[in-house]
Short mmCIF file of C-alpha atoms in Angstrom, two decimals:
data_model
loop_
_atom_site.label_atom_id
_atom_site.label_comp_id
_atom_site.label_asym_id
_atom_site.label_seq_id
_atom_site.Cartn_x
_atom_site.Cartn_y
_atom_site.Cartn_z
CA ASP A 8 -3.03 -14.62 14.03
CA THR A 9 -3.21 -15.32 10.32
CA GLU A 10 -4.91 -18.50 9.12
CA VAL A 11 -2.49 -18.74 6.23
CA THR A 12 0.81 -20.17 7.50
CA GLN A 13 4.07 -19.63 5.66
CA THR A 14 7.43 -21.24 6.34
CA PRO A 15 10.18 -20.39 6.74
CA LYS A 16 9.75 -16.85 8.07
CA HIS A 17 13.24 -15.88 6.89
CA LEU A 18 15.48 -17.46 4.26
CA VAL A 19 18.99 -16.56 3.16
CA MET A 20 20.34 -18.39 0.13
CA GLY A 21 23.09 -18.19 -2.41
CA MET A 22 22.46 -17.79 -6.11
CA THR A 23 23.24 -21.46 -6.80
CA ASN A 24 21.06 -22.90 -4.05
CA LYS A 25 17.72 -24.64 -4.41
CA LYS A 26 15.13 -23.99 -1.74
CA SER A 27 11.35 -24.06 -1.33
CA LEU A 28 8.83 -21.79 0.32
CA LYS A 29 5.74 -23.40 1.82
CA CYS A 30 2.22 -22.13 2.42
CA GLU A 31 -0.63 -23.89 4.17
CA GLN A 32 -4.27 -23.00 4.83
CA HIS A 33 -7.05 -25.03 6.41
CA MET A 34 -9.98 -22.74 5.66
CA GLY A 35 -11.18 -24.88 2.74
CA HIS A 36 -10.20 -22.18 0.27
CA ARG A 37 -9.82 -23.37 -3.33
CA ALA A 38 -7.79 -20.45 -4.72
CA MET A 39 -4.22 -19.77 -3.60
CA TYR A 40 -1.80 -17.07 -4.66
CA TRP A 41 1.87 -16.13 -4.55
CA TYR A 42 2.86 -12.48 -4.36
CA LYS A 43 6.23 -10.71 -4.28
CA GLN A 44 6.58 -7.51 -2.26
CA LYS A 45 9.55 -5.15 -2.36
CA ALA A 46 10.13 -2.64 0.43
CA LYS A 47 7.62 0.23 0.56
CA LYS A 48 5.68 -1.18 -2.42
CA PRO A 49 2.36 -3.01 -2.68
CA PRO A 50 2.33 -6.79 -3.32
CA GLU A 51 2.74 -7.90 -6.94
CA LEU A 52 0.92 -11.01 -8.13
CA MET A 53 3.09 -13.91 -9.34
CA PHE A 54 0.85 -17.00 -9.60
CA VAL A 55 -2.75 -18.03 -9.03
CA TYR A 56 -3.91 -21.60 -8.41
CA SER A 57 -7.58 -22.46 -8.64
CA TYR A 58 -8.74 -25.94 -7.60
CA GLU A 59 -5.09 -27.06 -7.55
CA LYS A 60 -4.47 -26.03 -11.14
CA LEU A 61 -2.27 -23.13 -12.22
CA SER A 62 -4.59 -20.52 -13.71
CA ILE A 63 -2.44 -17.38 -13.83
CA ASN A 64 1.32 -16.95 -14.31
CA GLU A 65 2.22 -13.27 -14.42
CA SER A 66 5.20 -13.87 -16.73
CA VAL A 67 7.34 -14.92 -13.78
CA PRO A 68 10.89 -16.13 -14.61
CA SER A 69 11.29 -19.90 -14.65
CA ARG A 70 13.69 -19.79 -11.69
CA PHE A 71 10.44 -19.58 -9.67
CA SER A 72 8.43 -22.79 -9.92
CA PRO A 73 5.07 -23.09 -8.13
CA GLU A 74 3.46 -26.34 -7.05
CA CYS A 75 0.10 -27.12 -5.48
CA PRO A 76 0.24 -30.68 -4.05
CA ASN A 77 -3.28 -30.47 -2.62
CA SER A 78 -5.97 -27.93 -1.85
CA SER A 79 -4.34 -26.90 1.44
CA LEU A 80 -0.72 -26.58 0.35
CA LEU A 81 1.15 -24.30 -2.00
CA ASN A 82 4.89 -24.40 -2.59
CA LEU A 83 7.25 -22.09 -4.42
CA HIS A 84 10.46 -23.77 -5.56
CA LEU A 85 13.44 -21.48 -6.00
CA HIS A 86 16.56 -22.14 -8.08
CA ALA A 87 19.37 -19.93 -9.34
CA LEU A 88 17.84 -16.75 -7.99
CA GLN A 89 19.32 -13.30 -8.52
CA PRO A 90 20.01 -10.61 -5.89
CA GLU A 91 17.05 -8.59 -7.21
CA ASP A 92 14.78 -11.47 -6.18
CA SER A 93 15.32 -10.51 -2.54
CA ALA A 94 11.88 -9.55 -1.24
CA LEU A 95 8.99 -10.56 0.99
CA TYR A 96 7.08 -13.45 -0.60
CA LEU A 97 3.45 -13.58 0.42
CA CYS A 98 0.96 -16.38 0.07
CA ALA A 99 -2.78 -15.70 0.05
CA SER A 100 -5.95 -17.73 -0.26
CA SER A 101 -9.64 -17.15 -0.99
CA TRP A 102 -12.78 -19.28 -1.35
CA ASP A 103 -12.43 -19.14 -5.09
CA ARG A 104 -11.30 -16.69 -7.78
CA GLY A 105 -14.51 -14.67 -7.80
CA SER A 106 -14.55 -10.95 -7.12
CA ASN A 107 -16.65 -11.34 -3.97
CA GLN A 108 -14.06 -13.58 -2.32
CA PRO A 109 -11.47 -11.48 -0.49
CA GLN A 110 -7.93 -12.79 -0.27
CA HIS A 111 -6.38 -13.55 3.11
CA PHE A 112 -2.60 -13.25 3.39
CA GLY A 113 0.05 -15.07 5.37
CA ASP A 114 2.89 -13.24 7.11
CA GLY A 115 5.31 -13.98 4.31
CA THR A 116 8.83 -15.31 3.90
CA ARG A 117 11.57 -12.69 3.93
CA LEU A 118 14.02 -13.91 1.27
CA SER A 119 17.57 -12.61 0.93
CA ILE A 120 19.79 -13.67 -1.98
CA LEU A 121 23.52 -13.37 -1.41
CA GLY M 13 1.56 -3.44 -13.31
CA GLN M 14 -1.35 -1.07 -12.76
CA GLN M 15 -1.63 0.60 -9.37
CA LEU M 16 -4.41 2.66 -7.90
CA ASN M 17 -3.88 6.27 -6.89
CA GLN M 18 -3.90 6.27 -3.10
CA SER M 19 -3.51 9.39 -0.99
CA PRO M 20 -2.01 10.65 1.10
CA GLN M 21 1.27 8.76 0.74
CA SER M 22 2.03 9.30 4.43
CA MET M 23 0.37 10.83 7.47
CA PHE M 24 1.77 12.03 10.76
CA ILE M 25 -0.95 12.51 13.34
CA GLN M 26 -1.38 12.70 17.09
CA GLU M 27 -3.08 9.99 19.08
CA GLY M 28 -6.81 10.60 19.24
CA GLU M 29 -7.06 12.33 15.87
CA ASP M 30 -9.25 11.05 13.05
CA VAL M 31 -7.67 9.79 9.83
CA SER M 32 -8.96 9.78 6.28
CA MET M 33 -7.40 8.23 3.17
CA ASN M 34 -8.74 7.45 -0.28
CA CYS M 35 -8.15 5.56 -3.50
CA THR M 36 -9.13 6.48 -7.03
CA SER M 37 -9.01 4.54 -10.26
CA SER M 38 -9.68 5.08 -13.95
CA SER M 39 -11.25 1.60 -14.03
CA ILE M 40 -14.44 0.27 -12.50
CA PHE M 41 -14.12 -2.40 -9.81
CA ASN M 42 -16.69 -4.86 -8.44
CA THR M 43 -15.04 -5.08 -5.04
CA TRP M 44 -12.94 -2.71 -2.97
CA LEU M 45 -10.79 -4.04 -0.15
CA TRP M 46 -8.81 -2.26 2.55
CA TYR M 47 -5.77 -3.98 4.11
CA LYS M 48 -3.34 -2.97 6.87
CA GLN M 49 0.23 -4.21 6.93
CA ASP M 50 2.50 -4.06 9.98
CA PRO M 51 6.30 -4.36 9.64
CA GLY M 52 7.38 -7.97 9.13
CA GLU M 53 3.83 -9.20 8.62
CA GLY M 54 1.43 -9.79 5.76
CA PRO M 55 -1.52 -7.56 4.87
CA VAL M 56 -4.56 -8.06 7.11
CA LEU M 57 -8.02 -7.55 5.64
CA LEU M 58 -9.85 -4.69 7.39
CA ILE M 59 -12.99 -4.11 5.34
CA ALA M 60 -14.47 -5.54 2.12
CA LEU M 61 -16.96 -3.53 0.05
CA TYR M 62 -19.13 -5.21 -2.60
CA LYS M 63 -21.75 -2.68 -3.68
CA ALA M 64 -21.52 0.83 -5.14
CA GLY M 65 -22.41 3.37 -2.47
CA GLU M 66 -21.96 0.82 0.33
CA LEU M 67 -20.77 2.23 3.66
CA THR M 68 -19.33 -0.35 6.06
CA SER M 69 -17.88 -0.03 9.56
CA ASN M 70 -15.54 -2.26 11.52
CA GLY M 71 -15.07 -0.80 14.99
CA ARG M 72 -13.38 2.59 14.61
CA LEU M 73 -12.93 2.02 10.86
CA THR M 74 -15.44 3.15 8.24
CA ALA M 75 -15.06 2.63 4.50
CA GLN M 76 -17.21 3.53 1.52
CA PHE M 77 -17.44 2.15 -2.02
CA GLY M 78 -17.81 5.12 -4.36
CA ILE M 79 -21.02 5.41 -6.34
CA THR M 80 -19.08 5.44 -9.64
CA ARG M 81 -17.23 2.25 -8.54
CA LYS M 82 -13.96 4.03 -9.26
CA ASP M 83 -13.05 5.17 -5.76
CA SER M 84 -13.16 4.33 -2.07
CA PHE M 85 -12.22 5.99 1.20
CA LEU M 86 -11.23 4.70 4.62
CA ASN M 87 -11.70 6.67 7.84
CA ILE M 88 -10.23 5.82 11.22
CA SER M 89 -11.70 7.59 14.22
CA ALA M 90 -9.85 8.39 17.46
CA SER M 91 -6.53 6.88 16.38
CA ILE M 92 -4.52 4.78 18.82
CA PRO M 93 -0.85 3.69 18.72
CA SER M 94 -1.65 0.25 17.23
CA ASP M 95 -3.14 1.95 14.14
CA VAL M 96 0.44 2.62 12.97
CA GLY M 97 1.24 0.78 9.76
CA ILE M 98 0.75 0.86 6.01
CA TYR M 99 -2.80 0.85 4.65
CA PHE M 100 -3.45 -0.51 1.15
CA CYS M 101 -6.62 -0.28 -0.87
CA ALA M 102 -7.23 -2.94 -3.50
CA GLY M 103 -9.75 -3.18 -6.31
CA GLN M 104 -11.02 -6.41 -7.82
CA GLY M 105 -12.92 -7.00 -11.07
CA ASN M 106 -15.22 -9.76 -12.28
CA PHE M 107 -14.39 -13.48 -12.47
CA GLY M 108 -11.72 -13.78 -15.11
CA ASN M 109 -10.47 -10.33 -14.22
CA GLU M 110 -10.34 -10.80 -10.49
CA LYS M 111 -6.69 -9.98 -9.89
CA LEU M 112 -6.23 -7.51 -7.06
CA THR M 113 -5.00 -4.10 -8.14
CA PHE M 114 -3.34 -2.47 -5.15
CA GLY M 115 -3.02 1.16 -4.22
CA THR M 116 0.41 2.60 -3.54
CA GLY M 117 -0.20 2.60 0.21
CA THR M 118 -0.62 5.17 2.99
CA ARG M 119 1.94 5.04 5.80
CA LEU M 120 0.38 6.14 9.10
CA THR M 121 2.62 7.36 11.90
CA ILE M 122 1.33 8.49 15.28
CA ILE M 123 3.31 11.19 17.02
CA PRO M 124 3.53 10.71 20.80
#
């Protein structure tokens, strides 16, 4: 069982809806990440939070809005998404951003945009 | 974004066979990671390598960090049905350049 918990597991939404993805970890990790993964492809980094502050935004469209309310929680707010945004959204965490701190992934939210 | 060259892209083997896959890069990495992803789940960390030349085992899995820091391999001995899945390598640089660069993945299928 993963120690990074993501909810919901599946989400279907229309292009005009607003929804949020949630991620939680209780390992005391101070870096948290959002990735997008299309079928048969590796994960692609979207955002990195370090000590609850946004440190990397990989030029993600503004219809994706991340939020880190505290060190254990990471949200991804979705609004006016496009069909091409359908994908598996993965959350990950690590002790910090250093290269000797491997990232641990949740099981993801499978998002479908109608 | 940048991806690592991972091979083979797919493997079809019989239960009990050994498996070998590798990743190569034009860039140097400080850390190499190997993940396995099952359908409908997130990647699970198998082995982390931190030092050039390092050879690390985790049960039936063995991985090595290449001496040039530009490559890594993963071996699985005596494969079993639960080894089926997609294996990703990932390289990581120094602080400030610590984004994971993933390989393209190796899909392992076990033939009954």
